[in-house]
Amino acid sequence: MKRPKLKSWLIALAVVGALSSCDAIMEDRDDCPTGLYVTFVYDYNIQRADMLKDHVGGLTLYVYDESDRLVASKTIGAGQLSKYGSYIHFTEGELPPGHDYRLMAVAMQKDWNAALATPGAKYRQTGNSAGSEWSQFFIDLDHTATAAASRAAVLPQQSASRSRAAVFPHQTRSAANYYYVSNAAPLDTLWHTLDTYTTPADSMPKTMYPAMLTPAKTDYTWQRDGSIKSSGQERVRIVQDEPTYATLSLIRDTKHLNVTLRALNYNLSNNTLEDNYVNDEDYTVEIIDNNSQLDCHNNLTKPADTLVYRPYQQWTTTFVGSGDVPSESAAHYDLMFNRLIYKNASVENDKYAILNEEDIAKAKNAVLIIRKKNGNALEPVGNNDSDIIFAINLPYILSSGRTWVERYYHYQEYLDREYDYRLQFIIRGGHVDEIQLFLGTHVHIIPWALRQQHEEF
């Protein structure tokens, strides 16, 4: 029998090899992707762009079985997240196929351990050990018993003829439920799971295995009636001997607010600041809210724990004008706080930006309070015993900054997408004359002429 030539034999061998590839048979898949591949996206923001690689520095993925028990977790850091297409892979040995799994991710600007080593208040996870139930997972913002404040410290003693509860609703709670959040440093930014999406394996381009596709755009919106619409899913099923691709969309919970008290002086002598001069040390700026804990759904819990946020940085700037150019001084305050929820948006008394005392008594939303100090003591202002100069329904006034297109967002969706705000109070003649809200390149003048609260500064 004539022996085949070497060239013909090599060609036949190559054909057999091609037919034996992972696209043709399932027996040998050592070089083929199997198991679960999870990538992440942070496009639930006002820019509607994936900013994960530029914002997130540390992420932990938790996997729960069909009984919602934690069966696996993995962490990746900034070095892996700084490029598009980063993913976490679980082999079939780590997560047995044929089962439905729930995925949950939490992330920060730093690795969790690095964040815990920094000054200031920390986010801390509980219920994240092996075997823990998904419903028992919580993220708490530091507010220890040693930081508890009395009602008088948070909201000063009112006149004897008027109940403190009539001035601020949180005063009806016990004194031990007030906690200052440490302002020694800015909060590290927290992200939580928003939604989960899967991509069928047969729609993935073969040249990209095992890398992921660019994550799909998040399809998760609040409807005008307050309901939620989503194309995501609660669980991901792992198929044996095939790759399973999932994408987790993240939502940013931590917000930043800059407050400026800007005094304009039109009647100056010798170009020196006087009368209307403001200094950051003369005022106390606070945010009071019940938002100390987030659960597995990223909902706020522990409504009895009232947090008091104060600026992590504050400073004063001055400008001396001449001629028709007015002089001015400005007090600046930077604050960070946990997720902001717009509660009772349909209640009439929560629809006003500037809160009078009777409105404050009925409000349930976060409130921004500006107070006047007298040295180290609190100074009563105006014709009553309260030192509160201004009290503002914070989620209302911040959501007032929506552009025409953004007004199609529900209040809560807008507050969850936006994360950086600037509020400026224009003071003329000792009164707040105007409130301006800055968002990106937009300046919004907040109308409130019918709700005047002209307290002396």
Tab-separated table of C-alpha atoms in Angstrom:
chain	number	residue	atom	x	y	z
A	1	MET	CA	0.000	0.000	0.000
A	2	LYS	CA	1.253	3.388	-0.953
A	3	ARG	CA	2.113	5.548	2.064
A	4	PRO	CA	0.548	9.073	2.168
A	5	LYS	CA	2.812	12.010	1.689
A	6	LEU	CA	3.776	13.996	4.795
A	7	LYS	CA	2.030	17.165	3.523
A	8	SER	CA	-1.273	15.339	2.998
A	9	TRP	CA	-1.022	13.816	6.462
A	10	LEU	CA	-0.541	17.245	8.107
A	11	ILE	CA	-3.550	18.666	6.270
A	12	ALA	CA	-5.725	15.793	7.438
A	13	LEU	CA	-4.530	16.283	10.996
A	14	ALA	CA	-5.411	19.993	10.875
A	15	VAL	CA	-8.926	19.195	9.660
A	16	VAL	CA	-9.442	16.724	12.501
A	17	GLY	CA	-8.217	19.345	14.966
A	18	ALA	CA	-10.640	21.927	13.639
A	19	LEU	CA	-13.548	19.506	13.937
A	20	SER	CA	-12.501	18.781	17.506
A	21	SER	CA	-12.561	22.428	18.585
A	22	CYS	CA	-14.841	23.752	21.328
A	23	ASP	CA	-17.278	24.988	18.681
A	24	ALA	CA	-17.848	21.462	17.368
A	25	ILE	CA	-17.829	19.091	20.365
A	26	MET	CA	-18.419	19.394	24.114
A	27	GLU	CA	-16.091	16.705	25.494
A	28	ASP	CA	-12.862	18.674	25.873
A	29	ARG	CA	-13.339	22.357	26.751
A	30	ASP	CA	-10.093	23.124	28.534
A	31	ASP	CA	-9.490	26.074	26.212
A	32	CYS	CA	-13.141	27.158	25.960
A	33	PRO	CA	-15.017	29.595	28.243
A	34	THR	CA	-17.382	27.994	30.767
A	35	GLY	CA	-18.798	29.101	34.091
A	36	LEU	CA	-20.015	32.602	35.003
A	37	TYR	CA	-18.491	35.825	33.677
A	38	VAL	CA	-19.707	39.023	35.352
A	39	THR	CA	-18.918	42.538	34.210
A	40	PHE	CA	-20.075	45.857	35.672
A	41	VAL	CA	-21.389	49.175	34.445
A	42	TYR	CA	-22.037	52.564	36.068
A	43	ASP	CA	-24.142	54.423	33.523
A	44	TYR	CA	-27.050	55.223	35.834
A	45	ASN	CA	-25.971	58.857	36.069
A	46	ILE	CA	-27.069	62.171	34.650
A	47	GLN	CA	-24.537	61.857	31.802
A	48	ARG	CA	-25.969	58.416	30.867
A	49	ALA	CA	-22.401	57.222	30.183
A	50	ASP	CA	-20.438	54.336	31.670
A	51	MET	CA	-18.023	55.991	34.129
A	52	LEU	CA	-17.105	52.878	36.099
A	53	LYS	CA	-13.428	52.771	35.167
A	54	ASP	CA	-12.956	56.442	36.133
A	55	HIS	CA	-14.930	56.414	39.386
A	56	VAL	CA	-14.875	52.953	40.983
A	57	GLY	CA	-11.685	51.706	42.657
A	58	GLY	CA	-12.738	48.593	44.584
A	59	LEU	CA	-15.638	46.180	44.074
A	60	THR	CA	-16.918	43.031	45.759
A	61	LEU	CA	-19.307	40.624	44.038
A	62	TYR	CA	-21.531	38.364	46.157
A	63	VAL	CA	-23.279	35.263	44.767
A	64	TYR	CA	-26.328	33.717	46.472
A	65	ASP	CA	-27.854	30.308	45.780
A	66	GLU	CA	-31.510	29.462	45.175
A	67	SER	CA	-32.255	29.676	48.906
A	68	ASP	CA	-30.591	33.134	48.994
A	69	ARG	CA	-27.575	31.934	50.997
A	70	LEU	CA	-24.160	33.425	50.220
A	71	VAL	CA	-22.093	30.756	48.462
A	72	ALA	CA	-19.276	32.736	46.824
A	73	SER	CA	-17.682	36.173	46.651
A	74	LYS	CA	-14.749	37.807	44.873
A	75	THR	CA	-13.121	41.244	45.059
A	76	ILE	CA	-11.294	43.242	42.394
A	77	GLY	CA	-9.362	46.482	42.799
A	78	ALA	CA	-8.561	49.627	40.857
A	79	GLY	CA	-5.867	47.942	38.778
A	80	GLN	CA	-8.489	45.651	37.239
A	81	LEU	CA	-11.311	48.188	37.075
A	82	SER	CA	-9.393	50.953	35.338
A	83	LYS	CA	-10.235	49.640	31.871
A	84	TYR	CA	-13.415	48.711	30.048
A	85	GLY	CA	-14.351	45.053	29.886
A	86	SER	CA	-13.139	44.102	33.386
A	87	TYR	CA	-14.904	41.023	34.672
A	88	ILE	CA	-15.021	38.466	37.469
A	89	HIS	CA	-15.038	34.773	36.522
A	90	PHE	CA	-16.410	31.823	38.508
A	91	THR	CA	-15.584	28.340	37.233
A	92	GLU	CA	-18.070	25.484	37.202
A	93	GLY	CA	-16.190	24.082	40.168
A	94	GLU	CA	-16.824	27.281	42.124
A	95	LEU	CA	-20.466	27.644	41.068
A	96	PRO	CA	-22.074	24.348	39.979
A	97	PRO	CA	-24.123	24.737	36.761
A	98	GLY	CA	-27.790	23.976	36.498
A	99	HIS	CA	-28.752	26.394	39.262
A	100	ASP	CA	-30.115	29.944	39.468
A	101	TYR	CA	-27.962	32.450	41.330
A	102	ARG	CA	-28.603	35.936	42.656
A	103	LEU	CA	-25.786	38.473	42.111
A	104	MET	CA	-25.088	41.549	44.235
A	105	ALA	CA	-22.162	43.982	44.029
A	106	VAL	CA	-21.019	46.844	46.245
A	107	ALA	CA	-18.195	49.204	45.317
A	108	MET	CA	-16.235	52.218	46.537
A	109	GLN	CA	-13.565	54.602	45.264
A	110	LYS	CA	-11.001	52.548	47.157
A	111	ASP	CA	-10.604	48.950	48.161
A	112	TRP	CA	-12.785	48.243	51.209
A	113	ASN	CA	-9.809	47.669	53.517
A	114	ALA	CA	-8.094	50.835	52.276
A	115	ALA	CA	-11.277	52.817	52.868
A	116	LEU	CA	-11.551	51.522	56.432
A	117	ALA	CA	-8.023	52.785	57.140
A	118	THR	CA	-8.869	56.410	56.281
A	119	PRO	CA	-10.153	59.113	58.697
A	120	GLY	CA	-13.806	60.024	59.050
A	121	ALA	CA	-17.020	58.016	58.944
A	122	LYS	CA	-16.925	54.628	57.211
A	123	TYR	CA	-19.383	52.412	55.395
A	124	ARG	CA	-19.408	48.969	57.044
A	125	GLN	CA	-20.909	45.717	55.756
A	126	THR	CA	-22.675	43.120	57.882
A	127	GLY	CA	-24.212	39.802	56.898
A	128	ASN	CA	-21.576	39.128	54.238
A	129	SER	CA	-20.043	35.908	55.571
A	130	ALA	CA	-20.429	32.511	53.888
A	131	GLY	CA	-23.919	31.091	54.418
A	132	SER	CA	-25.457	34.455	55.331
A	133	GLU	CA	-28.924	35.227	54.030
A	134	TRP	CA	-29.259	37.888	51.351
A	135	SER	CA	-31.974	39.644	53.379
A	136	GLN	CA	-29.529	40.033	56.275
A	137	PHE	CA	-26.986	42.032	54.260
A	138	PHE	CA	-26.698	45.669	55.407
A	139	ILE	CA	-24.372	48.601	54.855
A	140	ASP	CA	-24.188	51.010	57.796
A	141	LEU	CA	-22.700	54.485	57.870
A	142	ASP	CA	-20.751	55.052	61.096
A	143	HIS	CA	-22.767	56.712	63.849
A	144	THR	CA	-21.674	55.406	67.203
A	145	ALA	CA	-23.307	55.933	70.592
A	146	THR	CA	-20.407	58.165	71.625
A	147	ALA	CA	-21.449	60.572	68.872
A	148	ALA	CA	-25.073	60.763	70.005
A	149	ALA	CA	-26.339	64.306	70.339
A	150	SER	CA	-29.112	65.770	72.438
A	151	ARG	CA	-32.079	67.472	70.838
A	152	ALA	CA	-30.916	70.789	72.245
A	153	ALA	CA	-27.558	70.398	70.512
A	154	VAL	CA	-29.123	69.584	67.178
A	155	LEU	CA	-32.048	71.986	67.343
A	156	PRO	CA	-31.769	74.570	70.150
A	157	GLN	CA	-34.323	75.086	72.898
A	158	GLN	CA	-37.417	76.849	71.619
A	159	SER	CA	-39.580	79.251	73.632
A	160	ALA	CA	-41.351	77.759	76.614
A	161	SER	CA	-44.710	78.548	75.053
A	162	ARG	CA	-44.066	76.423	71.954
A	163	SER	CA	-43.321	72.721	71.733
A	164	ARG	CA	-40.032	71.746	70.112
A	165	ALA	CA	-41.957	69.201	68.081
A	166	ALA	CA	-43.731	72.083	66.351
A	167	VAL	CA	-40.403	73.343	65.033
A	168	PHE	CA	-38.841	70.140	63.707
A	169	PRO	CA	-40.418	66.692	63.427
A	170	HIS	CA	-37.270	64.740	64.384
A	171	GLN	CA	-37.519	66.284	67.862
A	172	THR	CA	-40.358	63.914	68.670
A	173	ARG	CA	-37.814	61.102	68.802
A	174	SER	CA	-35.618	60.325	71.759
A	175	ALA	CA	-32.387	62.284	72.241
A	176	ALA	CA	-30.299	59.118	71.871
A	177	ASN	CA	-31.457	58.761	68.269
A	178	TYR	CA	-29.493	61.802	67.058
A	179	TYR	CA	-26.007	61.074	65.766
A	180	TYR	CA	-23.331	63.261	64.254
A	181	VAL	CA	-21.575	61.686	61.277
A	182	SER	CA	-17.847	62.280	61.607
A	183	ASN	CA	-16.738	65.063	59.267
A	184	ALA	CA	-12.999	64.472	59.704
A	185	ALA	CA	-12.807	63.593	55.991
A	186	PRO	CA	-15.118	63.241	52.967
A	187	LEU	CA	-17.104	60.030	52.779
A	188	ASP	CA	-15.746	57.394	50.437
A	189	THR	CA	-18.262	57.032	47.631
A	190	LEU	CA	-20.533	53.995	47.810
A	191	TRP	CA	-22.155	52.143	44.903
A	192	HIS	CA	-24.752	49.388	45.224
A	193	THR	CA	-26.446	46.955	42.826
A	194	LEU	CA	-29.136	48.453	40.636
A	195	ASP	CA	-29.963	45.684	38.170
A	196	THR	CA	-28.696	42.468	36.519
A	197	TYR	CA	-28.672	41.649	32.810
A	198	THR	CA	-27.554	38.572	30.880
A	199	THR	CA	-26.174	38.206	27.362
A	200	PRO	CA	-26.830	34.886	25.544
A	201	ALA	CA	-23.601	33.032	24.817
A	202	ASP	CA	-24.479	32.524	21.151
A	203	SER	CA	-24.659	36.312	20.629
A	204	MET	CA	-21.128	36.859	21.880
A	205	PRO	CA	-18.487	37.325	19.148
A	206	LYS	CA	-16.137	34.354	19.191
A	207	THR	CA	-13.089	36.602	18.917
A	208	MET	CA	-13.886	38.175	22.301
A	209	TYR	CA	-13.902	35.023	24.448
A	210	PRO	CA	-13.514	35.162	27.367
A	211	ALA	CA	-13.573	38.969	27.452
A	212	MET	CA	-16.942	40.636	27.851
A	213	LEU	CA	-18.914	42.777	25.488
A	214	THR	CA	-19.167	46.454	26.299
A	215	PRO	CA	-21.890	46.404	28.988
A	216	ALA	CA	-25.416	47.101	27.825
A	217	LYS	CA	-27.019	50.415	28.706
A	218	THR	CA	-28.958	50.288	31.959
A	219	ASP	CA	-32.703	50.028	31.386
A	220	TYR	CA	-34.117	50.973	34.772
A	221	THR	CA	-36.452	53.933	35.246
A	222	TRP	CA	-38.878	55.349	37.770
A	223	GLN	CA	-42.275	55.943	36.239
A	224	ARG	CA	-44.302	59.102	36.786
A	225	ASP	CA	-46.550	57.216	39.202
A	226	GLY	CA	-43.564	56.160	41.331
A	227	SER	CA	-43.376	52.565	40.071
A	228	ILE	CA	-40.185	51.056	38.640
A	229	LYS	CA	-39.684	49.688	35.143
A	230	SER	CA	-36.733	47.417	34.448
A	231	SER	CA	-35.590	44.914	31.846
A	232	GLY	CA	-33.264	43.260	34.352
A	233	GLN	CA	-33.686	39.959	36.154
A	234	GLU	CA	-33.350	38.719	39.709
A	235	ARG	CA	-31.368	35.555	38.994
A	236	VAL	CA	-28.841	34.154	36.537
A	237	ARG	CA	-28.862	30.491	35.482
A	238	ILE	CA	-25.492	28.855	34.811
A	239	VAL	CA	-25.527	26.380	31.928
A	240	GLN	CA	-23.181	23.400	32.012
A	241	ASP	CA	-20.285	23.408	29.523
A	242	GLU	CA	-21.282	26.837	28.251
A	243	PRO	CA	-20.300	30.345	29.287
A	244	THR	CA	-22.873	32.455	31.136
A	245	TYR	CA	-22.444	36.226	30.744
A	246	ALA	CA	-24.001	38.704	33.161
A	247	THR	CA	-23.723	42.467	33.635
A	248	LEU	CA	-24.421	44.241	36.924
A	249	SER	CA	-25.492	47.872	36.798
A	250	LEU	CA	-24.465	50.034	39.759
A	251	ILE	CA	-26.136	53.001	41.429
A	252	ARG	CA	-24.202	55.694	43.309
A	253	ASP	CA	-25.531	56.334	46.829
A	254	THR	CA	-23.125	58.965	48.178
A	255	LYS	CA	-23.844	62.604	47.310
A	256	HIS	CA	-21.838	65.818	47.485
A	257	LEU	CA	-23.204	69.311	48.212
A	258	ASN	CA	-21.447	72.672	48.251
A	259	VAL	CA	-23.283	75.486	50.064
A	260	THR	CA	-22.263	79.133	49.615
A	261	LEU	CA	-23.607	82.095	51.598
A	262	ARG	CA	-22.703	85.071	49.412
A	263	ALA	CA	-23.187	88.573	50.866
A	264	LEU	CA	-23.260	91.487	48.426
A	265	ASN	CA	-22.382	94.890	49.931
A	266	TYR	CA	-23.491	97.897	47.916
A	267	ASN	CA	-22.964	100.551	50.610
A	268	LEU	CA	-19.311	100.450	51.550
A	269	SER	CA	-17.041	103.251	52.728
A	270	ASN	CA	-13.342	103.298	51.850
A	271	ASN	CA	-13.696	100.002	49.973
A	272	THR	CA	-13.785	97.915	53.129
A	273	LEU	CA	-16.227	95.152	53.954
A	274	GLU	CA	-18.697	95.974	56.697
A	275	ASP	CA	-22.250	95.351	57.902
A	276	ASN	CA	-23.070	92.551	55.513
A	277	TYR	CA	-19.803	90.632	55.893
A	278	VAL	CA	-20.157	86.847	56.323
A	279	ASN	CA	-17.608	84.417	57.719
A	280	ASP	CA	-17.859	80.641	57.624
A	281	GLU	CA	-17.166	80.460	61.378
A	282	ASP	CA	-20.297	82.498	62.108
A	283	TYR	CA	-22.712	79.868	60.785
A	284	THR	CA	-23.539	76.205	61.204
A	285	VAL	CA	-24.666	74.282	58.117
A	286	GLU	CA	-26.258	70.878	58.672
A	287	ILE	CA	-28.195	68.195	56.846
A	288	ILE	CA	-30.549	66.132	58.988
A	289	ASP	CA	-31.915	62.877	57.584
A	290	ASN	CA	-32.849	59.300	58.501
A	291	ASN	CA	-30.495	57.457	56.146
A	292	SER	CA	-27.978	55.545	58.234
A	293	GLN	CA	-28.458	52.060	56.783
A	294	LEU	CA	-28.957	50.461	53.353
A	295	ASP	CA	-30.256	46.925	52.919
A	296	CYS	CA	-29.795	44.288	50.216
A	297	HIS	CA	-32.288	46.095	47.972
A	298	ASN	CA	-30.427	49.397	48.483
A	299	ASN	CA	-33.406	50.706	50.445
A	300	LEU	CA	-32.991	52.854	53.544
A	301	THR	CA	-33.810	51.190	56.864
A	302	LYS	CA	-33.598	52.165	60.560
A	303	PRO	CA	-35.808	55.248	60.247
A	304	ALA	CA	-35.368	56.029	63.961
A	305	ASP	CA	-31.655	56.790	63.556
A	306	THR	CA	-31.433	60.486	62.675
A	307	LEU	CA	-28.062	61.552	61.285
A	308	VAL	CA	-26.615	65.053	61.436
A	309	TYR	CA	-24.138	65.791	58.632
A	310	ARG	CA	-21.787	68.760	58.950
A	311	PRO	CA	-19.189	70.101	56.466
A	312	TYR	CA	-15.893	68.282	56.092
A	313	GLN	CA	-14.414	71.545	54.796
A	314	GLN	CA	-15.437	75.204	55.156
A	315	TRP	CA	-13.743	78.500	54.268
A	316	THR	CA	-14.354	82.194	53.551
A	317	THR	CA	-13.556	84.280	50.473
A	318	THR	CA	-13.736	88.073	50.061
A	319	PHE	CA	-13.702	90.520	47.200
A	320	VAL	CA	-13.394	94.317	47.550
A	321	GLY	CA	-14.926	96.205	44.661
A	322	SER	CA	-14.728	99.847	43.608
A	323	GLY	CA	-17.069	102.283	41.944
A	324	ASP	CA	-20.147	100.464	40.708
A	325	VAL	CA	-18.573	97.058	41.362
A	326	PRO	CA	-19.966	95.731	44.656
A	327	SER	CA	-17.812	94.167	47.310
A	328	GLU	CA	-18.734	90.773	48.578
A	329	SER	CA	-17.851	88.052	51.034
A	330	ALA	CA	-18.802	84.404	50.879
A	331	ALA	CA	-18.847	81.489	53.307
A	332	HIS	CA	-18.377	78.069	51.671
A	333	TYR	CA	-19.248	74.600	53.026
A	334	ASP	CA	-18.643	71.143	51.505
A	335	LEU	CA	-20.796	68.252	52.743
A	336	MET	CA	-21.203	64.591	51.790
A	337	PHE	CA	-24.135	62.405	52.789
A	338	ASN	CA	-25.750	59.043	52.202
A	339	ARG	CA	-28.485	58.219	49.679
A	340	LEU	CA	-31.176	60.894	49.426
A	341	ILE	CA	-34.772	59.659	49.208
A	342	TYR	CA	-37.649	61.945	48.233
A	343	LYS	CA	-40.386	60.847	50.617
A	344	ASN	CA	-44.018	61.908	50.349
A	345	ALA	CA	-43.495	63.897	47.168
A	346	SER	CA	-47.263	64.110	46.752
A	347	VAL	CA	-47.882	65.691	50.164
A	348	GLU	CA	-48.674	69.371	49.773
A	349	ASN	CA	-46.454	70.552	52.625
A	350	ASP	CA	-43.450	68.724	51.188
A	351	LYS	CA	-43.704	70.527	47.864
A	352	TYR	CA	-42.175	73.766	49.084
A	353	ALA	CA	-38.471	74.481	48.903
A	354	ILE	CA	-38.304	77.044	51.719
A	355	LEU	CA	-39.807	75.690	54.905
A	356	ASN	CA	-41.523	77.844	57.491
A	357	GLU	CA	-41.926	76.425	60.975
A	358	GLU	CA	-45.410	75.044	60.316
A	359	ASP	CA	-44.105	73.307	57.182
A	360	ILE	CA	-41.070	71.851	58.938
A	361	ALA	CA	-43.353	70.244	61.483
A	362	LYS	CA	-45.033	68.244	58.703
A	363	ALA	CA	-42.014	67.519	56.496
A	364	LYS	CA	-40.474	64.050	56.398
A	365	ASN	CA	-37.697	64.693	53.910
A	366	ALA	CA	-34.056	65.522	54.534
A	367	VAL	CA	-33.677	69.150	55.633
A	368	LEU	CA	-30.778	71.540	55.092
A	369	ILE	CA	-30.510	73.928	58.050
A	370	ILE	CA	-28.459	77.133	58.273
A	371	ARG	CA	-27.962	78.609	61.738
A	372	LYS	CA	-26.261	81.659	63.179
A	373	LYS	CA	-23.645	81.295	65.921
A	374	ASN	CA	-22.668	83.775	68.602
A	375	GLY	CA	-19.057	82.880	69.354
A	376	ASN	CA	-19.212	79.268	70.510
A	377	ALA	CA	-22.844	79.637	71.551
A	378	LEU	CA	-25.955	79.574	69.418
A	379	GLU	CA	-27.584	82.959	68.975
A	380	PRO	CA	-31.364	83.416	68.721
A	381	VAL	CA	-32.350	85.250	65.554
A	382	GLY	CA	-35.407	87.329	64.718
A	383	ASN	CA	-38.471	87.593	66.922
A	384	ASN	CA	-38.408	84.051	68.275
A	385	ASP	CA	-36.028	81.925	70.274
A	386	SER	CA	-34.852	79.847	67.333
A	387	ASP	CA	-31.428	80.374	65.787
A	388	ILE	CA	-32.518	78.685	62.526
A	389	ILE	CA	-32.063	81.188	59.716
A	390	PHE	CA	-33.126	78.895	56.914
A	391	ALA	CA	-34.664	75.425	56.672
A	392	ILE	CA	-34.923	73.809	53.248
A	393	ASN	CA	-36.631	70.701	51.916
A	394	LEU	CA	-33.407	69.329	50.435
A	395	PRO	CA	-34.649	66.706	47.930
A	396	TYR	CA	-37.244	69.124	46.615
A	397	ILE	CA	-34.841	71.971	45.984
A	398	LEU	CA	-32.181	69.697	44.450
A	399	SER	CA	-34.675	68.045	42.107
A	400	SER	CA	-35.726	71.543	41.027
A	401	GLY	CA	-32.467	71.637	39.085
A	402	ARG	CA	-33.724	69.277	36.378
A	403	THR	CA	-33.393	70.544	32.840
A	404	TRP	CA	-36.295	70.316	30.397
A	405	VAL	CA	-35.174	66.846	29.262
A	406	GLU	CA	-34.389	65.698	32.799
A	407	ARG	CA	-37.849	66.687	33.983
A	408	TYR	CA	-39.049	63.468	32.362
A	409	TYR	CA	-37.170	61.675	35.122
A	410	HIS	CA	-39.135	60.883	38.236
A	411	TYR	CA	-37.940	62.888	41.275
A	412	GLN	CA	-36.185	59.872	42.744
A	413	GLU	CA	-34.567	58.776	39.513
A	414	TYR	CA	-33.089	62.235	39.067
A	415	LEU	CA	-31.759	62.328	42.652
A	416	ASP	CA	-30.198	58.885	42.149
A	417	ARG	CA	-28.584	59.820	38.844
A	418	GLU	CA	-27.194	63.221	39.940
A	419	TYR	CA	-24.526	63.261	42.647
A	420	ASP	CA	-22.833	66.701	42.737
A	421	TYR	CA	-24.776	69.824	43.734
A	422	ARG	CA	-24.027	73.467	44.527
A	423	LEU	CA	-26.456	75.750	46.360
A	424	GLN	CA	-25.783	79.473	46.622
A	425	PHE	CA	-27.686	81.884	48.850
A	426	ILE	CA	-27.468	85.530	47.765
A	427	ILE	CA	-27.694	87.856	50.766
A	428	ARG	CA	-28.539	91.529	50.323
A	429	GLY	CA	-29.193	93.915	53.179
A	430	GLY	CA	-29.036	91.153	55.745
A	431	HIS	CA	-31.705	89.040	54.037
A	432	VAL	CA	-31.625	86.011	51.761
A	433	ASP	CA	-32.728	87.575	48.499
A	434	GLU	CA	-32.189	84.708	46.089
A	435	ILE	CA	-31.296	81.012	45.981
A	436	GLN	CA	-29.303	79.610	43.069
A	437	LEU	CA	-28.782	75.943	42.263
A	438	PHE	CA	-25.751	75.038	40.126
A	439	LEU	CA	-25.651	71.773	38.170
A	440	GLY	CA	-22.853	71.412	35.638
A	441	THR	CA	-23.017	74.471	33.407
A	442	HIS	CA	-26.597	75.277	34.415
A	443	VAL	CA	-27.632	77.890	36.978
A	444	HIS	CA	-31.188	77.554	38.293
A	445	ILE	CA	-32.853	80.431	40.149
A	446	ILE	CA	-35.214	78.920	42.703
A	447	PRO	CA	-38.509	80.879	42.808
A	448	TRP	CA	-39.847	81.354	46.308
A	449	ALA	CA	-41.229	84.887	46.451
A	450	LEU	CA	-44.534	83.605	47.829
A	451	ARG	CA	-42.743	81.729	50.612
A	452	GLN	CA	-40.637	84.523	52.065
A	453	GLN	CA	-38.608	83.782	55.164
A	454	HIS	CA	-36.589	86.960	55.601
A	455	GLU	CA	-34.578	86.215	58.689
A	456	GLU	CA	-31.778	88.618	59.517
A	457	PHE	CA	-28.269	87.402	58.786
